[in-house]
Short mmCIF file of C-alpha atoms and ligand atoms in Angstrom, two decimals:
data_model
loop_
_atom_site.label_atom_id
_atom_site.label_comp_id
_atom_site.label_asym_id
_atom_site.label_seq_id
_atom_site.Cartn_x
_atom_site.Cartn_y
_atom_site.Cartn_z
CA UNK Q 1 14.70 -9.46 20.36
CA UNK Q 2 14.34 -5.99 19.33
CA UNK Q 3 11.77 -5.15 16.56
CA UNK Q 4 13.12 -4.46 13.19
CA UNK Q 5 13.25 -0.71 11.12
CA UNK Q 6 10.25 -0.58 8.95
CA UNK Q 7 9.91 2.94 7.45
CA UNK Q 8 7.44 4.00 4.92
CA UNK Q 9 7.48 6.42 1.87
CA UNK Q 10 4.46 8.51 0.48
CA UNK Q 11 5.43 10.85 -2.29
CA UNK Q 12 1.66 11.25 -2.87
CA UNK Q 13 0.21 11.37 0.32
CA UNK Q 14 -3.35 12.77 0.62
CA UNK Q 15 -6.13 13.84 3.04
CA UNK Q 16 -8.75 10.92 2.78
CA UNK Q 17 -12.31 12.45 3.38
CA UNK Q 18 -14.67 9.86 3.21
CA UNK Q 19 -19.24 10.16 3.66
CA UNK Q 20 -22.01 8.17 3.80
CA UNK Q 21 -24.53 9.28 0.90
CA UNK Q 22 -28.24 8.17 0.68
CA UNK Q 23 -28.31 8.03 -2.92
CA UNK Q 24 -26.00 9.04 -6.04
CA UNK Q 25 -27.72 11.56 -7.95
CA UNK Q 26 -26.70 14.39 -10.93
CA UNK Q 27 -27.20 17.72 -10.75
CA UNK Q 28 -28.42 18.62 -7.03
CA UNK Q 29 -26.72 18.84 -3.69
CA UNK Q 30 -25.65 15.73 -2.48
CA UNK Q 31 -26.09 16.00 1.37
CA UNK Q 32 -22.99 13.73 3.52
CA UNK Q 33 -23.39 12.05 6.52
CA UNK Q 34 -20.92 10.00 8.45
CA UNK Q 35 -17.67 12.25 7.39
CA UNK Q 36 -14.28 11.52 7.97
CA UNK Q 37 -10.91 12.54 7.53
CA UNK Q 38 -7.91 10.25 7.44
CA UNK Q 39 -4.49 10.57 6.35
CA UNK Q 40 -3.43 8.84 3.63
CA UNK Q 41 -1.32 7.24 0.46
CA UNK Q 42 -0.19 4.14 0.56
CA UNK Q 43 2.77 4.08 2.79
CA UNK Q 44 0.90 5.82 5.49
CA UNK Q 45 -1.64 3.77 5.44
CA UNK Q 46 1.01 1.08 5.68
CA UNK Q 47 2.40 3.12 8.65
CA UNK Q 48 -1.36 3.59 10.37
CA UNK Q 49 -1.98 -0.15 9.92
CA UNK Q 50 1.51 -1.14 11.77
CA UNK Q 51 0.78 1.02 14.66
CA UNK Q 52 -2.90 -0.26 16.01
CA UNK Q 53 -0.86 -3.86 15.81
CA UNK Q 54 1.81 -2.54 18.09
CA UNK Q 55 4.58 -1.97 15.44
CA UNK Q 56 6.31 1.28 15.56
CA UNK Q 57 6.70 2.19 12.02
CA UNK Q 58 8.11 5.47 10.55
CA UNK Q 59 6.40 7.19 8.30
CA UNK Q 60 7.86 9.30 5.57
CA UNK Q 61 5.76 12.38 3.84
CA UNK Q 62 6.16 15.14 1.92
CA UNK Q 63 3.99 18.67 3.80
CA UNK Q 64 2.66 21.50 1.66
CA UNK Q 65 0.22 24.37 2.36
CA UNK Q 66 -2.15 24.59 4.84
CA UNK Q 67 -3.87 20.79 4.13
CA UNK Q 68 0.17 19.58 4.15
CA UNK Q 69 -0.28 20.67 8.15
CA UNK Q 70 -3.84 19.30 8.73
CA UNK Q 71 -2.58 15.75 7.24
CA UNK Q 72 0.34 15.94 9.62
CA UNK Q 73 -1.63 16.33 12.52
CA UNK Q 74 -4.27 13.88 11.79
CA UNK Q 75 -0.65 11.23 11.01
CA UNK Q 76 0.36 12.68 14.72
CA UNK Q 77 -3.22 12.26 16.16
CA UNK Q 78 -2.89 8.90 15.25
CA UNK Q 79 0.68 8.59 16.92
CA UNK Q 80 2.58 7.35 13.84
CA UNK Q 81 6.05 8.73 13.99
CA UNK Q 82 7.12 10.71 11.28
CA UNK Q 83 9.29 13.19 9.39
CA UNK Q 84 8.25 15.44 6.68
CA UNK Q 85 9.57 17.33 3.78
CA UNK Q 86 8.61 20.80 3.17
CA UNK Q 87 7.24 21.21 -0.79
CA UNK Q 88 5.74 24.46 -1.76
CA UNK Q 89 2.67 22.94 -3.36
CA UNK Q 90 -0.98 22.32 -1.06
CA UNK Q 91 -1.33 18.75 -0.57
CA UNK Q 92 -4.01 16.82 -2.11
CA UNK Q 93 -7.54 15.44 -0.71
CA UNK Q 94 -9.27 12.37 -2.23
CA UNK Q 95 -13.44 11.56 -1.49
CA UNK Q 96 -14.87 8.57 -0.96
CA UNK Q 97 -18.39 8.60 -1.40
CA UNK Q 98 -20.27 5.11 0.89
CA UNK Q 99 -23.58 5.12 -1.21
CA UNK Q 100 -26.29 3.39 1.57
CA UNK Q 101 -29.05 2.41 -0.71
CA UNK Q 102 -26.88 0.12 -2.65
CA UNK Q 103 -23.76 -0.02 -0.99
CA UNK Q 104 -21.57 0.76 -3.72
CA UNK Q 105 -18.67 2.96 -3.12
CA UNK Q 106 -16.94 6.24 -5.31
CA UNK Q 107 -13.33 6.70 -4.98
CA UNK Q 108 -12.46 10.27 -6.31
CA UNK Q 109 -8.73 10.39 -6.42
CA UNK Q 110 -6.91 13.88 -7.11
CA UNK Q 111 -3.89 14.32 -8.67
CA UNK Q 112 -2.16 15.72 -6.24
CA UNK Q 113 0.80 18.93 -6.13
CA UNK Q 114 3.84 18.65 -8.75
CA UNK Q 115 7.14 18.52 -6.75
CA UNK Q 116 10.23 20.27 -7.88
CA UNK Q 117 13.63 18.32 -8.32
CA UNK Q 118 15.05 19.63 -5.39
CA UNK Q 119 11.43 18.59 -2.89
CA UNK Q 120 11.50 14.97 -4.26
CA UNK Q 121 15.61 15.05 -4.13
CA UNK Q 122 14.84 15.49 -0.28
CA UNK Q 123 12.62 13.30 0.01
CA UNK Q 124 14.75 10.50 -1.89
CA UNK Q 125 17.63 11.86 0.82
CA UNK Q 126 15.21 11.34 4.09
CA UNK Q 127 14.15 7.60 3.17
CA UNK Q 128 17.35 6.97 2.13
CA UNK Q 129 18.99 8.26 5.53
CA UNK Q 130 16.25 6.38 7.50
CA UNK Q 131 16.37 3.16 6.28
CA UNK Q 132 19.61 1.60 7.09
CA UNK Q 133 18.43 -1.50 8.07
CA UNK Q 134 15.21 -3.46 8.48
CA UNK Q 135 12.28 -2.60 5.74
CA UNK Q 136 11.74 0.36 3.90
CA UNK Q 137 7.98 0.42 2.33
CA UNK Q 138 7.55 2.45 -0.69
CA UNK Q 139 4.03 3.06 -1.49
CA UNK Q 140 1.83 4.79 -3.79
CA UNK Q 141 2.02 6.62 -7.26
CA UNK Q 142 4.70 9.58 -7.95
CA UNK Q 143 3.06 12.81 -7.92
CA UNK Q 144 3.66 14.99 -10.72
CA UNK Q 145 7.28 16.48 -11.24
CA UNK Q 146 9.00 13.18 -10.04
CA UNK Q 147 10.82 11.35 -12.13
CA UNK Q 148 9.83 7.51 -13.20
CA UNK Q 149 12.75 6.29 -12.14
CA UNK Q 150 12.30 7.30 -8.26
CA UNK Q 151 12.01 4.23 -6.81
CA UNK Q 152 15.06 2.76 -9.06
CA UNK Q 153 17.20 5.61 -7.34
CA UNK Q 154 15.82 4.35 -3.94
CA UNK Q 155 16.57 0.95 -4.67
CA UNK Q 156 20.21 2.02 -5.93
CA UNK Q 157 21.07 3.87 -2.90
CA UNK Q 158 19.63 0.97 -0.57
CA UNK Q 159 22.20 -1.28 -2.45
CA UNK Q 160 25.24 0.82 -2.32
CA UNK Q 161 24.40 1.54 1.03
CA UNK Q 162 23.91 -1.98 2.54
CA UNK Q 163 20.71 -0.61 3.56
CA UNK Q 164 17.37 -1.92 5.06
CA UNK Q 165 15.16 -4.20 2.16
CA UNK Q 166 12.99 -2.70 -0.42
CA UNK Q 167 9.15 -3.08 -0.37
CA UNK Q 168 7.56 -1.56 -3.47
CA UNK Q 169 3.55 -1.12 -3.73
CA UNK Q 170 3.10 1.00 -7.18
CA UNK Q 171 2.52 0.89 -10.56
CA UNK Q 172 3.30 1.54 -14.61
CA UNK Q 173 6.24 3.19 -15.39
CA UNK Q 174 7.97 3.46 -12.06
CA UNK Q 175 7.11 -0.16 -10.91
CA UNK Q 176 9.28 -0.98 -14.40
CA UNK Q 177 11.75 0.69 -13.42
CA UNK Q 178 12.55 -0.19 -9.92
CA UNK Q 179 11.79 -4.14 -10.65
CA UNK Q 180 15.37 -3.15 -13.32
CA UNK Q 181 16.52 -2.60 -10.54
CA UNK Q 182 15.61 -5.42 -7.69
CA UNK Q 183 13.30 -5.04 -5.12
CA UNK Q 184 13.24 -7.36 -2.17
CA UNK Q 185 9.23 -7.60 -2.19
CA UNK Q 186 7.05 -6.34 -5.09
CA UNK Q 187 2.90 -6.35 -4.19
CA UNK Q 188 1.05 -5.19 -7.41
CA UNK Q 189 -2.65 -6.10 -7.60
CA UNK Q 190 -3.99 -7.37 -11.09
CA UNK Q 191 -4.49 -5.36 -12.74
CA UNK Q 192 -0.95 -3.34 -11.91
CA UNK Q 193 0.47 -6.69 -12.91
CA UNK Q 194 -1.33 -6.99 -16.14
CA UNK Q 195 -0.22 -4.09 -17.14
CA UNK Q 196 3.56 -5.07 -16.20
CA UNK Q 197 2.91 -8.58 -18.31
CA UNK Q 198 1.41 -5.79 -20.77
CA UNK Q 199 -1.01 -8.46 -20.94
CA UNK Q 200 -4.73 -9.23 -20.87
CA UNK Q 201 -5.52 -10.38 -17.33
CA UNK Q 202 -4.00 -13.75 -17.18
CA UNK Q 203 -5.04 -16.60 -15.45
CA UNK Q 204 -3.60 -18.06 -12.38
CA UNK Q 205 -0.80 -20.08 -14.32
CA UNK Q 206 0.20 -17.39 -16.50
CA UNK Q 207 0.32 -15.19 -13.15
CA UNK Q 208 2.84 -17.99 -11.59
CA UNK Q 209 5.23 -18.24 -14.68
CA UNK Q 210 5.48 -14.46 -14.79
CA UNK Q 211 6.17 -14.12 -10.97
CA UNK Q 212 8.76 -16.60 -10.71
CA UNK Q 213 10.30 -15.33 -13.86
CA UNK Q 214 10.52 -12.04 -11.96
CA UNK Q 215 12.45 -14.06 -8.87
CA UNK Q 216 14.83 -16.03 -11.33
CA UNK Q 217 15.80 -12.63 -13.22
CA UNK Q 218 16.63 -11.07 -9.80
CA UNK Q 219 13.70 -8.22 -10.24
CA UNK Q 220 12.21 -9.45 -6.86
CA UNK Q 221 12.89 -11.87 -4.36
CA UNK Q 222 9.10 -11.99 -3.23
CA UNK Q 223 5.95 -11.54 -5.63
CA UNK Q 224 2.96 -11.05 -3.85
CA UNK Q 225 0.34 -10.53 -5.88
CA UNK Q 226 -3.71 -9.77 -4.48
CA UNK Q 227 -6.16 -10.22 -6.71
CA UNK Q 228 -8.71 -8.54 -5.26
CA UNK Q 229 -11.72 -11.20 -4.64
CA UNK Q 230 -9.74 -14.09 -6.15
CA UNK Q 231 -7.59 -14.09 -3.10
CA UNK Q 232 -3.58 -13.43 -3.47
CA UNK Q 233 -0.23 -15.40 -4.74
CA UNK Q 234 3.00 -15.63 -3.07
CA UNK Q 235 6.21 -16.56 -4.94
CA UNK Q 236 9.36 -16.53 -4.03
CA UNK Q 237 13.04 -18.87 -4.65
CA UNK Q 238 11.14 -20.97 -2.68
CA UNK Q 239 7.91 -21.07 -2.31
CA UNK Q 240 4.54 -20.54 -4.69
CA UNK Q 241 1.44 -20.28 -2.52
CA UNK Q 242 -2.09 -19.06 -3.53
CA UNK Q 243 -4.38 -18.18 -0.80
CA UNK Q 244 -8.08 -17.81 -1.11
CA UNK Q 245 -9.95 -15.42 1.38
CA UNK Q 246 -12.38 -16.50 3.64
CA UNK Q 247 -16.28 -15.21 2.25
CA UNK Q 248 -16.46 -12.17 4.00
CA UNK Q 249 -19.39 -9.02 3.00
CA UNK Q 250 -17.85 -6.38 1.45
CA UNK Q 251 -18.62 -2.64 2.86
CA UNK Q 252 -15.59 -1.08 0.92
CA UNK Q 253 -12.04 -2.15 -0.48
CA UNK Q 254 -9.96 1.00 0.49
CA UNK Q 255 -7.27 -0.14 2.75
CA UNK Q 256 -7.25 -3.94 1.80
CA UNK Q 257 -3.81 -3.65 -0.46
CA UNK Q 258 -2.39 -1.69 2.13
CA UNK Q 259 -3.69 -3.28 4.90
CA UNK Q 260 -2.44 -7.00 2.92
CA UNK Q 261 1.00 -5.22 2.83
CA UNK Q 262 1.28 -3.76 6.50
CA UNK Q 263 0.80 -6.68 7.87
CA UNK Q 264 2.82 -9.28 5.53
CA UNK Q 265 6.14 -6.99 6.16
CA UNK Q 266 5.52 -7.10 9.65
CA UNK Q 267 5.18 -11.22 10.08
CA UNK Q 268 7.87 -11.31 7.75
CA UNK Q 269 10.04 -8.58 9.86
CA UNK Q 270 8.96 -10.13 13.23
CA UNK Q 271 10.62 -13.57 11.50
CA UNK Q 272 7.54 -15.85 10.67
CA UNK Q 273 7.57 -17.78 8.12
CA UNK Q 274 6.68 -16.77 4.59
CA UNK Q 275 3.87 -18.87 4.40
CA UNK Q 276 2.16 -17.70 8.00
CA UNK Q 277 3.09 -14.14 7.05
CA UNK Q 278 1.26 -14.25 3.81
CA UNK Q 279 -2.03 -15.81 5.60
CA UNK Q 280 -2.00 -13.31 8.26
CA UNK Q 281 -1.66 -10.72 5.12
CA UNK Q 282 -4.65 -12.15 3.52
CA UNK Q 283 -6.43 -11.62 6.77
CA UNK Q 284 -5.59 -8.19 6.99
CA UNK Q 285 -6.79 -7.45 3.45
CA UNK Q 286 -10.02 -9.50 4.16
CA UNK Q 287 -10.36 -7.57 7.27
CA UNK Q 288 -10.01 -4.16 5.57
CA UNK Q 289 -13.13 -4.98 3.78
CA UNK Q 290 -15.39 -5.48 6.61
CA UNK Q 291 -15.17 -1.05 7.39
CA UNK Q 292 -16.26 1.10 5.45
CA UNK Q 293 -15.20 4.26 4.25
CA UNK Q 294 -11.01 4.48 4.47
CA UNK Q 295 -10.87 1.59 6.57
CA UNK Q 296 -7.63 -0.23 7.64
CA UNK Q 297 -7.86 -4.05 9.08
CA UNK Q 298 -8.56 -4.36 12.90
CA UNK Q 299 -6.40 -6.91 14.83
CA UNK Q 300 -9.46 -8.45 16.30
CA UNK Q 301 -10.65 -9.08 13.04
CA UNK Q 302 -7.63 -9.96 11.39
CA UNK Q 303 -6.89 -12.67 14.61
CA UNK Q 304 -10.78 -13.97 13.98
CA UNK Q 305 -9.95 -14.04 9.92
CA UNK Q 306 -6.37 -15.98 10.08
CA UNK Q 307 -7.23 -19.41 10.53
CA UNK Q 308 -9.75 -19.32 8.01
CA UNK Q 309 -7.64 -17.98 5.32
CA UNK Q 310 -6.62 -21.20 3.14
CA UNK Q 311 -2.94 -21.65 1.64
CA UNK Q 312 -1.98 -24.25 -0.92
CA UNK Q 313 0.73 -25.01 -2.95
CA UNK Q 314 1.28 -24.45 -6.43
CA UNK Q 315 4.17 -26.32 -7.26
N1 ATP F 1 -13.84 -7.91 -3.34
C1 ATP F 1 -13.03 -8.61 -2.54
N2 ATP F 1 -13.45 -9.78 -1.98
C2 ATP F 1 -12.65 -10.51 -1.17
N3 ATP F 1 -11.36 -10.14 -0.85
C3 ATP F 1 -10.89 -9.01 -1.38
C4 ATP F 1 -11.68 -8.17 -2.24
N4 ATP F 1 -10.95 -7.11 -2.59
C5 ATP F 1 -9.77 -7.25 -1.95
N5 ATP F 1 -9.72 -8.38 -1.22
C6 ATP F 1 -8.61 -8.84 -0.37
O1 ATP F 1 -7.64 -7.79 -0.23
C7 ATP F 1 -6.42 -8.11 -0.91
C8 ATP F 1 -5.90 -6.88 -1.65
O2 ATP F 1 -6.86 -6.40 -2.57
P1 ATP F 1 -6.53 -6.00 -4.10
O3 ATP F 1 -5.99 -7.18 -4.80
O4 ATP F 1 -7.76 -5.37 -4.65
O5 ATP F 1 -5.33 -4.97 -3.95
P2 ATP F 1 -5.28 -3.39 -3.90
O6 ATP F 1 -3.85 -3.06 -3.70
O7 ATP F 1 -6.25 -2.90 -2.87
O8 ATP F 1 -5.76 -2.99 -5.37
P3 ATP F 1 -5.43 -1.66 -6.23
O9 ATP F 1 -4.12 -1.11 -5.75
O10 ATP F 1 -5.38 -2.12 -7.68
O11 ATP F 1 -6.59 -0.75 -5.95
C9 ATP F 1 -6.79 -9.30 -1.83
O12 ATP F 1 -5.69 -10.16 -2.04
C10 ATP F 1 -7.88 -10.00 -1.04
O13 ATP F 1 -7.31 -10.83 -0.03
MG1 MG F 2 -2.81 -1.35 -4.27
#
């Protein structure tokens, strides 16, 4: 059977630089060790994760300025397909900074360029002409310029197209809008969902109600919501699963949402059930935590992490 369409959208992508520091001090050089560069944003991370487990994802991008070209080729080096769409604006670089003494980690993220109507109108045309059928992942904020609605439009011309099913991974205004909409999946963590409720963080039962109300108004067949240490939930017509992570030492969470959401549309495109998907997705985001730096799950990992994961029932 062949494999299905899964094609991913960054409107924010970025060049992920990421160092090992000894110790996080103010005011004097801070000498790196360990540095990296990755490509980035939440779809192609999405993308990068679906490739090392044998998927063949597209990946979708907008390419400005000279660090548009070096993100490119580091996508290409890691032999993601992909087509880009040519914005006038440099794109972005975000640090992460792996302090060793203590282990914590700083994520410096950058705004990124402004697009014009007629950049994000192409790239709203390119995901729109690529995803036809199978699953088209949509992940990561709207840089500046693009209007909140973005993701609505997508959804819309998915629709009237009869096209491939919606997978949205963002937040505030724009995750609002699209869930008006309908989405086939919706993955917000927390504290993106908090602020959907527009709510103080609820607990687990107040995170169930909310979900399934999403799935009975038709915003989203499938909630998946990670909450970070306290594992994820999975709600859809029907099922309500909560899934709690096996213990695992944490060297960084970059990657884990993405990572949780690369490999839960792929079970779920490769036709496993929602239930195995979403423990194989739970994996993944466990997994993402064992690397440090801009780390994405690796399969051995995720294959050693899987049966470990455990699922129950909520309802
Ligand atoms: N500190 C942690 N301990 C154990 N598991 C974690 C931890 N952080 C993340 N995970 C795993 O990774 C999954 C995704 O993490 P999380 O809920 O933080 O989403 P996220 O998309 O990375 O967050 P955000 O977009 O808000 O930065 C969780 O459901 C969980 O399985
Ligand atoms: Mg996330």
């Amino acid at each position: 059977m062949k494999a299905e369409n899964i094609v991913t959208l960054t409107m924010n992508p970025a060049i992920d630089v990421s160092a090992a520091v000894k110790h996080m001090i103010t005011d004097h050089k801070i000498r790196c060790l360990k540095t990296k560069r990755d490509p980035g944003g939440g779809g192609i991370n999405v993308a990068r994760c679906l490739k090392r487990f044998g998927a063949d994802p597209l990946a979708i991008f907008p390419m400005g300025g000279a660090s548009g070209h070096m993100l490119e080729r580091l996508v290409a080096g890691e032999e993601v397909r992909h087509q880009s769409f040519v914005i006038a604006r440099d794109c972005r670089a975000n640090f992460t900074a792996n302090e060793m003494d203590t282990g914590a980690q700083y994520r410096f993220v950058l705004p990124g360029p402004t697009l014009g109507e007629e950049e994000w109108n192409a790239g709203l045309g390119l995901m729109t002409q690529a995803s036809s059928n199978g699953y088209a992942v949509a992940s990561g904020s709207l840089p500046r310029g693009v209007p909140h609605d973005f993701y609505a439009r997508l959804a819309r011309n998915l629709r009237v197209m009869g096209g491939a099913k919606l997978v949205l991974d963002t937040s505030g205004p724009p995750l609002k809008h699209a869930l008006d909409l309908g989405v086939y999946l919706v993955k917000p963590s927390l504290s993106e969902f908090s602020d959907l409720l527009d709510t103080a963080t609820p607990d687990h039962q107040a995170c169930l109600a909310a979900a399934r109300n999403l799935v009975v108004n038709g915003k989203a067949e499938i909630v998946a919501l990670t909450m970070g240490a306290d594992g994820a939930m999975l709600v859809s017509r029907d099922v309500a699963l909560y899934a709690k992570p096996p213990p695992v030492t944490v060297r960084g969470t970059v990657g884990a949402g993405d990572s949780f959401l690369a490999l839960l549309v792929m079970s779920i495109a490769n036709r496993k059930s929602l239930a195995e998907s979403f423990r194989m997705a739970v994996a993944g985001g466990s997994a993402a935590l064992l690397s440090p730096g801009t780390g994405l799950c690796m399969p051995d990992i995720v294959a050693e992490l899987t049966p470990q994961v455990q699922i129950t029932s909520m309802i």
